Structure formats: C-alpha cells, structure tokens
XYZ file of C-alpha atoms in Angstrom:
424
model
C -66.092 -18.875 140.163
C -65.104 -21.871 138.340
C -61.812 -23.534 137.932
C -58.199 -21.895 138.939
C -57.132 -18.216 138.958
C -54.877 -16.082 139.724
C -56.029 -13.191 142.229
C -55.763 -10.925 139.600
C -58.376 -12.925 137.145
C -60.408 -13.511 139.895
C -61.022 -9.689 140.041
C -61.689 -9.487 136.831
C -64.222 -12.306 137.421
C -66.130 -10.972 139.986
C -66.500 -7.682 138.336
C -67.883 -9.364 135.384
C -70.259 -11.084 137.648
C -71.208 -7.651 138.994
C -71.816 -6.583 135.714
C -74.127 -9.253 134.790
C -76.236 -8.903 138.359
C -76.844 -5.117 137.439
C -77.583 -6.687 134.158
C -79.811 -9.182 135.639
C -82.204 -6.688 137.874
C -82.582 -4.508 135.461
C -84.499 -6.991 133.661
C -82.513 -7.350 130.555
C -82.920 -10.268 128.900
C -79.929 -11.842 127.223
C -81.384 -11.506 123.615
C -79.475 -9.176 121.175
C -81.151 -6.019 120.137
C -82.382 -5.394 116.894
C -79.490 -3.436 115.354
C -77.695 -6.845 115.947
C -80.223 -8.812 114.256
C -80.701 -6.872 111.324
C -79.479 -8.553 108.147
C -79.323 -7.971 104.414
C -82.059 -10.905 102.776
C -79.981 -14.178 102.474
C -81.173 -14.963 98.268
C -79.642 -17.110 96.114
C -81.926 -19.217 93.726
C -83.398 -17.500 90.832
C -86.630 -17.079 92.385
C -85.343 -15.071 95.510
C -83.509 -13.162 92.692
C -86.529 -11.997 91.650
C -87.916 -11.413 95.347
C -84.553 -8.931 95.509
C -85.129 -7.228 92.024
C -88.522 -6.042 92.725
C -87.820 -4.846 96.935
C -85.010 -2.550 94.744
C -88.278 -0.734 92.867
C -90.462 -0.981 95.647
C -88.513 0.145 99.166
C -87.036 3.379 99.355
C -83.745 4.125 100.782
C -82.658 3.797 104.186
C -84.541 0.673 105.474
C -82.874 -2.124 106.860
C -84.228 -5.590 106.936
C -85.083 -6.828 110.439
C -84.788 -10.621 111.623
C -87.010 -11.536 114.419
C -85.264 -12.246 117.881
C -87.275 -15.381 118.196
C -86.234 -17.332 115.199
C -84.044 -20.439 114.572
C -83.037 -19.038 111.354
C -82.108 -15.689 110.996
C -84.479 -14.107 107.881
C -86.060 -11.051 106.965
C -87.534 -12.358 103.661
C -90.135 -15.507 104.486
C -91.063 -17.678 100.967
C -94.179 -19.859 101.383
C -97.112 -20.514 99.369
C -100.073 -19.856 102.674
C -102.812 -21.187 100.406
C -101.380 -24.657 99.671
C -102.490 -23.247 95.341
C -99.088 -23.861 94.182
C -98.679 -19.768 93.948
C -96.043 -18.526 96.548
C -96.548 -15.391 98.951
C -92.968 -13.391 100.422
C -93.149 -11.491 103.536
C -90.558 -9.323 104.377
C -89.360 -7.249 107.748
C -88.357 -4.362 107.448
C -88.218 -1.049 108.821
C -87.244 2.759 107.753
C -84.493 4.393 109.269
C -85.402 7.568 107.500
C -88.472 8.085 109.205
C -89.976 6.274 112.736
C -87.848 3.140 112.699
C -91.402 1.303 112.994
C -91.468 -2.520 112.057
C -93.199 -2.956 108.412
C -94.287 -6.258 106.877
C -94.176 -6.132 103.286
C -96.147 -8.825 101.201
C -95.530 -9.596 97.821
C -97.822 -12.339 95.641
C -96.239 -14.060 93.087
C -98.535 -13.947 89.244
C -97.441 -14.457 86.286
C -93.785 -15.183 87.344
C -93.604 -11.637 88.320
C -93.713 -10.092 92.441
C -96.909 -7.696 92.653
C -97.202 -6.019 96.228
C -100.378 -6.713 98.066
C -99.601 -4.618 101.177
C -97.400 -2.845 103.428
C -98.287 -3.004 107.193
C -96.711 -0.358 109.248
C -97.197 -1.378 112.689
C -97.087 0.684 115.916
C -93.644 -1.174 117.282
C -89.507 -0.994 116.475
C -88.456 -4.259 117.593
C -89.944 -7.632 116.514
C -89.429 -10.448 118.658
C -91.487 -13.499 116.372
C -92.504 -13.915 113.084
C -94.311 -17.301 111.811
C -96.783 -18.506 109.407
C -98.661 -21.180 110.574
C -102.321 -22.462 109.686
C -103.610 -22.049 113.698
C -107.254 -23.149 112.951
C -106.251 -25.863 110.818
C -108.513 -24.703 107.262
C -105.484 -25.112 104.959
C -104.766 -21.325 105.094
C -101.645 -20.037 106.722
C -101.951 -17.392 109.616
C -99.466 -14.816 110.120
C -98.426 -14.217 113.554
C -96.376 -11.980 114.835
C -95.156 -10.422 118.439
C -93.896 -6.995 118.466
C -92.532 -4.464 121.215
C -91.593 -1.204 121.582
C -88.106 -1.641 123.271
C -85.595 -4.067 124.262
C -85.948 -3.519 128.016
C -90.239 -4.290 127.858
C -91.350 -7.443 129.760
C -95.142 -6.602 127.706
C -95.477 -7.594 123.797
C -98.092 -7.872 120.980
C -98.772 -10.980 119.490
C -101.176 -9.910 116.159
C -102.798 -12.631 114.345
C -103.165 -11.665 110.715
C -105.655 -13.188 108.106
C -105.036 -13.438 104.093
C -108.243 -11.794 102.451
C -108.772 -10.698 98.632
C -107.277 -6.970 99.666
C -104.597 -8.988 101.523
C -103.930 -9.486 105.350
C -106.552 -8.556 107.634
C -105.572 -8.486 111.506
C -107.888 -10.811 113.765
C -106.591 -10.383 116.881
C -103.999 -8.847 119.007
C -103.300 -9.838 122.444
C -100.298 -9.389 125.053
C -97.876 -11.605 126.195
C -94.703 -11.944 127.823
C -93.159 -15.271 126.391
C -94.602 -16.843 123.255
C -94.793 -20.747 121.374
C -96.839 -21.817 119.140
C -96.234 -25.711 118.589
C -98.267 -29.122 118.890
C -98.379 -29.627 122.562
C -101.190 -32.363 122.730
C -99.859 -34.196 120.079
C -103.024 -34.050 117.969
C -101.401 -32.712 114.638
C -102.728 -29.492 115.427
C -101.456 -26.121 116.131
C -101.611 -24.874 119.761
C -100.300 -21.169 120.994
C -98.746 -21.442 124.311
C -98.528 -18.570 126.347
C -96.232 -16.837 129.775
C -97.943 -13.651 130.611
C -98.116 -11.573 134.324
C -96.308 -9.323 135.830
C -92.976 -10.200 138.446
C -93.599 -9.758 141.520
C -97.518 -10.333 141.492
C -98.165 -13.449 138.952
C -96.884 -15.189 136.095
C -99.187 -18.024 134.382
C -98.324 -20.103 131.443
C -101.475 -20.393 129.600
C -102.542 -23.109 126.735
C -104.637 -21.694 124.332
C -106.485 -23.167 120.673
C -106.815 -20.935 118.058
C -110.600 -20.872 116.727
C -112.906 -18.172 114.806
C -110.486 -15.740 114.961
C -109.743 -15.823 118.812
C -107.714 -17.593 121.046
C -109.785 -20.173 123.315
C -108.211 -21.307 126.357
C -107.638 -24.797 126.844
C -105.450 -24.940 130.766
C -103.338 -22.915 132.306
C -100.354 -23.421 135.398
C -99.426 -20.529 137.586
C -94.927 -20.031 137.282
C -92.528 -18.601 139.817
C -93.864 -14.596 140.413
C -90.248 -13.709 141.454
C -88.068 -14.448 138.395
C -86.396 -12.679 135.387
C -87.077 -14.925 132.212
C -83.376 -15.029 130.918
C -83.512 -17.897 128.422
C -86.650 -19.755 126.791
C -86.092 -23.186 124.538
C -88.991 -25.160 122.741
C -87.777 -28.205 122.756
C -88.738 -32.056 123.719
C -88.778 -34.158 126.911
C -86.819 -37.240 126.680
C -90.223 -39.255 125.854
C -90.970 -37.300 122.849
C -93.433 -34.914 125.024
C -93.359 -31.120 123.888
C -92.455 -29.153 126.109
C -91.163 -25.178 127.214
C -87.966 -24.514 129.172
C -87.868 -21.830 131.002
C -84.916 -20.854 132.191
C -85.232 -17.770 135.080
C -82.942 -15.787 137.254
C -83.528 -16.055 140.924
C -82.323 -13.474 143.381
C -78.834 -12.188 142.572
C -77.470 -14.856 141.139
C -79.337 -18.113 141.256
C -81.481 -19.554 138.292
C -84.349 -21.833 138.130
C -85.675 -23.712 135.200
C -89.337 -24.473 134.680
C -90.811 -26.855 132.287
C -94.094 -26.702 131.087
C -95.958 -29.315 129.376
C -99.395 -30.942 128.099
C -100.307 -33.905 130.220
C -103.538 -35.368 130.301
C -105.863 -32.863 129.489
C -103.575 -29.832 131.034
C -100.741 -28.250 131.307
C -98.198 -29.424 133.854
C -95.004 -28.045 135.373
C -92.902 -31.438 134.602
C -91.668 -32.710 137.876
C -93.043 -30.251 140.088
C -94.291 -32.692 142.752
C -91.268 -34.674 143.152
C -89.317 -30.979 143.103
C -88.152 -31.083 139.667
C -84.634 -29.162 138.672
C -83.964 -27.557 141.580
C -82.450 -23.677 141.898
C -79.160 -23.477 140.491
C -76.214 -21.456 142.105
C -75.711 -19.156 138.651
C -77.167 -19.075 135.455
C -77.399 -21.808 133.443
C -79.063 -22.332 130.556
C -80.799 -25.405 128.762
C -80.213 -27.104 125.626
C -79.816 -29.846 123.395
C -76.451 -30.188 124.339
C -75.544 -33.853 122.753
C -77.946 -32.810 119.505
C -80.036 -35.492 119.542
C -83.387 -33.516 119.642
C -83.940 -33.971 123.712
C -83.336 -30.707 125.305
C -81.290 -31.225 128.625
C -81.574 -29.279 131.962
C -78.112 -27.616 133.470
C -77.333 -28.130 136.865
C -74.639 -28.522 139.386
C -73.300 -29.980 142.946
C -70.660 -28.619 144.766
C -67.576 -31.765 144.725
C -66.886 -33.115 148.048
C -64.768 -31.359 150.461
C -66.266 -27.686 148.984
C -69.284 -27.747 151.364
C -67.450 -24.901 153.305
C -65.478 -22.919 150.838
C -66.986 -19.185 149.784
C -69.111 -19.260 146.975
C -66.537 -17.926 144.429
C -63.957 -20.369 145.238
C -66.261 -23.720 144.763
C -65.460 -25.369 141.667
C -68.521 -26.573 140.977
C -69.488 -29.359 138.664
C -71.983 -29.137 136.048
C -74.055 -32.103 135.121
C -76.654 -31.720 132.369
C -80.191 -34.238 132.614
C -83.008 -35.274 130.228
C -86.686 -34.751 131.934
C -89.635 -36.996 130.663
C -93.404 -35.829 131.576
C -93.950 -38.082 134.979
C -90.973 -36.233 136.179
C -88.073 -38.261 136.364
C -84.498 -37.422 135.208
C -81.636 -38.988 133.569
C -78.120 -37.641 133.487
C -76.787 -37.385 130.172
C -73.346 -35.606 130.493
C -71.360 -34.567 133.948
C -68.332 -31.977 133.076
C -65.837 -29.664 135.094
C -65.827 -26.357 133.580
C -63.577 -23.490 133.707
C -64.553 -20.831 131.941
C -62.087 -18.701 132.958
C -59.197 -20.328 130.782
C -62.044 -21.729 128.288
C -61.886 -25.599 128.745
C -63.965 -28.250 130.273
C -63.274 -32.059 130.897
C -66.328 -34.687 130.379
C -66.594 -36.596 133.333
C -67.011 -40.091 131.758
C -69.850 -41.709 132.958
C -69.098 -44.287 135.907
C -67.280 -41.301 137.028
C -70.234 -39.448 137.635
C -70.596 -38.388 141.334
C -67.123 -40.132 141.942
C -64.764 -37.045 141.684
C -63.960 -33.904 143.631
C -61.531 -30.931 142.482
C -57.939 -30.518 144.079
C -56.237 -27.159 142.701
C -52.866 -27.332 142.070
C -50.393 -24.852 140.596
C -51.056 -24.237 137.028
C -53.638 -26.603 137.568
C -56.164 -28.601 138.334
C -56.518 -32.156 139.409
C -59.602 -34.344 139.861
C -59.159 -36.693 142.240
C -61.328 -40.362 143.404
C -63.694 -39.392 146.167
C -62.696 -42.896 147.485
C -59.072 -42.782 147.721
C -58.385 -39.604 146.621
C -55.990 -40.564 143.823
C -55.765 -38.749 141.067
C -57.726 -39.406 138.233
C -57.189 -36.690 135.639
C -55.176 -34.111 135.486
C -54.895 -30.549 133.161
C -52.252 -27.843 133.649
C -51.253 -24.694 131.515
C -48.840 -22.516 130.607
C -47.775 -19.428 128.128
C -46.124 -21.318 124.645
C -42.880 -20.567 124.644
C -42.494 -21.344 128.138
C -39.434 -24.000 129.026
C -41.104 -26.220 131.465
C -41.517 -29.506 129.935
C -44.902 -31.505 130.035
C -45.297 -35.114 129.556
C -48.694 -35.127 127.637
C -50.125 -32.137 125.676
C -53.852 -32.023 125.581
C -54.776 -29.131 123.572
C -52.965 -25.861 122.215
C -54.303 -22.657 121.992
C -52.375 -19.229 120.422
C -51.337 -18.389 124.087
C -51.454 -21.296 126.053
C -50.401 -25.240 126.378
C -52.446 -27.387 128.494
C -50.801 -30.352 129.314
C -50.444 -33.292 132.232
C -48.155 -34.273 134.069
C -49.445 -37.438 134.669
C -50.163 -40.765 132.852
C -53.475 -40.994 131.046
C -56.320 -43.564 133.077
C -57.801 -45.944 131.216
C -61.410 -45.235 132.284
C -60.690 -41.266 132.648
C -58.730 -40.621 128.906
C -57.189 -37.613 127.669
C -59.820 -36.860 125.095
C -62.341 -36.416 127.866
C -60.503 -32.487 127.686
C -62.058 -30.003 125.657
C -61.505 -26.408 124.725
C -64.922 -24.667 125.106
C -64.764 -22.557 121.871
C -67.903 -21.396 120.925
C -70.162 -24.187 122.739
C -71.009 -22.000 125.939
C-alpha cells in the first residue's frame, strides 16, 4: 500500500491486509488478550517485599497475576493508602488456573508493619479490561473501579464500583459499558466517568456521567457513528489543554474514522463536528502523542499529486498527523512518507508540507517539488554486501543499506530519514 515493492511483497501485502479485514469484521479489537498481559508482580523496595512474602502464604498454586488491558502501566499488584490515614491498602489481580480462570481481587491492609488479608473477591468474569482507584464522589476515600468481561471478542463489559467498609469492599454499583474513562473532563478538580455504550449497527452514545451516593448521575451525553468497530481509544488532551477521548473506529473494509469527544460548555461535544472535523481515513490509523509533548495528535492522509487515478494499493499516500483544540480547528504538527513495507519513513520538513508528491524509482523512491518537479529527497536500498556504490548512506539495517544517490537539500536534509523501529 505504501511505498515501493516488488510484486512479490506486494502479495504478501495484500494478504496481510486481508488478514486484518477478516480481523476487522469480526470485531476484534487490537488489544492483546489476557494470557499476553499476564505478568509476575514487578516488587522491588522492601515494602513490596513484604507485599510478595505474604501472597506466597496466602495464594495457592497455579494462579497467575493478571494486568488490566486498559492500563498505562502494566501491574497486577496496586500500592495506595485509599483513606489518605497514612496506612497503605494492596490490591492484587489475579486469577486461578486450577480452577475457573475467574478474575479475583485480593486486598491486603497493612497493620503493624505486617500484610493482613481483608478479602478476596471472586468475580463472575476471566478477562479484566480496567482497574483504578480513584475517590469518584470526592469524600477523601478512594473507590475501586473496575470493568470486567467474559471474553476477548465481547463488545459488552462490567464496570463495578466498589466501596471500602469495616468488613472491607462493598460493591455499589455495576453497570455496562462498551468503552470506559474516568478523568476530569470539566476541569473542576473533580472526578468524572465518561462513558461509549450501544450496540453497532443501531446506536452508540458517549455519555458523561458524575459519580454521587453510590450511583452514576448523568450529566450530557452525544450520540457516535452506529456503524464502526472501536479499534483504538486514547485519553489524552486537545491542543488547548481541553480533556478529551479519541476514538479511533474502523469504517467499512478498510477506512477509519476518529471521533473526539469532549466537555464544552455545559456538555459534551464531538470536537469539530460542525466544521467536519478529521475526516474518514483510507486505512487505519491510529492517534497519539506522537512528538510527546502531552497533546495527542490525529493521523491522517492525502493522496500526493498525480495519484488521484492510481488503484488504491499503489497510492503512496502521505501521512500528516494534527493537533485539535475544542472550537474545532486543527494544526499540523508533523507530515511524513511512510513505507512500512521496508520499515522507514522521511519527515517532511515543514514548508514542505503539501509541496511534494512521490516518483518511484528503482530501488527507490524519490520525492519530488510539486512545482517543478525536481527532486527534493531521495532514499534507495539494497542487500549489504551488494557492489553498487552509493554516494550518501542514510541508515543501515542487518539486511539492507539505504542510501541516495543524490546531494543532500538544504531545506529537505538527510536526517529527515528514519527507520520506523518500534514507533508504529
């Protein structure tokens, strides 16, 4: 799809595009399952020492520790002291592969320097997609939420709002849900739990809600696309400082379509939705923070001049990624021609943005001034150990040299190339 290939790769391509279609309408998200998120209990200081000393007396054999899907850092044991009394509580995820595989949350209380167990929940679900401690109606105490499922092919979950008590946690509440955040949306310093729930085809709604007396109260709600697989969700921030949800869906066979939902005066908006907002993609692509500097970006792409015509798997498309604020608008933060194929991509530099189109060459590709259609940067490749001589080497990888031919532009350098490694 992107970039240059031999006929041969290009086979291999489109199978592995077939692959992840069938993929796509089954409804799969692309989350790992649990077996891959299971981890041993990452402890180190003395007091997690401790933690580790007493789950050897207390678990029996055969469990495995569980991580939730849904979680920045990947931990089956949780430290925090709920109450804000200077004594800490540790919750721990678990489940027994002896018996039903169901998820457990273990809770231990720390007295007298020593763990005591307060309870052991076995709930009625294997996989567990969030875990977070949070204090929702803002007393001082820490809630425990969590969202649960029964499989990794389930649109439905659990969320189950648990309450510390003398005999330990008491549930509150349990509700369903599809897609789940629980952040500061309104920017009042308190908690708010945002959210997607529906069913494709019919509706999906991204509901606000405030968490009060043991129930959630709903504070707005804003109806989504009916017709789209949720592939990839961020909570993250608009490029004023707004909170906000990306949603990132597949459309169709291929196409995706990112949503962002937000808090705007008084309710919650779909950022940019009356000026059309990111528009539908022509494959997956998903958002993120992609510079790191806390404002998640939007991917999305053009097709360079002199493509309009070309079938869709030979358009090297370029990929430009853009900041949203909350009235809608958009700035471009990076532009970059990506071939995924070979594993490299070249930044566009910025007052080249819009400015280039793709020429493939042998080995190669060039990308050439829309004005004069010169040249501006060029990357070719071949096996190491190969004879042909190159002028400039960019990178090296075990297998392959990419290289150019040509002299290096002053406002289009050499380091604009990049091996993809791990980024995408």
């Amino acid at each position: 799809m992107l970039g240059v290939y031999s006929v041969d790769n290009r086979a291999k391509w489109k199978l592995l595009m077939y692959i992840s279609i069938g993929i796509m309408l089954s409804g799969c998200s692309m989350a790992k399952s649990p077996g891959e998120l299971i981890e041993s209990p990452q402890l180190h200081d003395g007091q997690n020492l401790k933690v580790k000393e007493t789950l050897k007396q207390l678990l029996p054999s055969g469990i495995e520790y569980m991580t939730p899907e849904q979680a920045a850092i990947k931990r089956s044991i949780i430290i925090e002291d709920i109450h804000g009394d200077g004594k800490q509580e540790a919750f721990i995820l678990y489940r027994n592969m002896k018996e039903n595989q169901q998820v457990h949350l273990l809770v231990l209380q720390q007295k007298n320097q020593k763990w005591t167990k307060i309870s052991d929940i076995e709930t009625d679900y294997n996989n567990i997609h969030y875990f977070g401690l949070h204090d929702l109606d803002d007393d001082g105490v820490m809630e425990v939420t969590m969202g649960l499922g029964t499989s990794d092919f389930e649109n439905e979950k659990q969320l189950i709002i648990y309450q510390w008590d003398k005999a330990g946690l008491k549930k509150l509440m349990k509700r369903s849900y599809h897609l789940l955040d629980i952040a500061d949306y309104d920017g009042d310093k308190k908690i708010d739990v945002l959210l997607v729930d529906g069913k494709r085809r019919t509706s999906f709604t991204a509901e606000l809600f405030r968490y009060e007396n043991g129930a959630l109260k709903s504070r707005s709600a804003v109806d989504l696309e009916a017709y789209s697989f949720h592939e990839n969700m961020v909570s993250g921030t608009l490029n004023d400082g707004n909170k906000a949800l990306f949603i990132d869906s597949t459309i169709g066979v291929h196409s995706m379509l990112t949503e962002i939902i937000a808090y705007d005066h008084g309710e919650l908006v779909k950022v940019g939705e009356k000026n059309g907002g990111p528009q539908i993609k022509k494959y997956p692509l998903y958002s993120k923070d992609i510079n790191e500097d806390g404002v998640t970006e939007v991917g999305e792409m053009y097709i360079p001049q002199g493509w309009e015509d070309a079938l869709y798997e030979d358009i090297p498309f370029i990929e430009f990624y853009s900041t949203y604020s909350i009235d809608g608008t958009s700035k471009k933060i990076t532009e970059r021609f990506i071939d995924r194929v070979r594993r490299f991509y070249i930044e566009i530099p910025s007052e080249w943005h819009g400015r280039v189109t793709v020429k493939k060459v042998k080995n190669g590709i060039q990308l050439l001034s829309v004005s004069n259609q010169k040249p501006v940067f060029e990357v070719k490749w071949v096996k190491k150990g190969s004879s042909e001589s190159s002028k400039a080497v960019l990178k090296e990888t075990k297998d392959t040299i990419f290289y150019s031919d040509r002299k290096e532009n002053e406002t289009f350098p050499f380091n604009q190339f990049h091996l993809l490694e791990n980024e995408f």
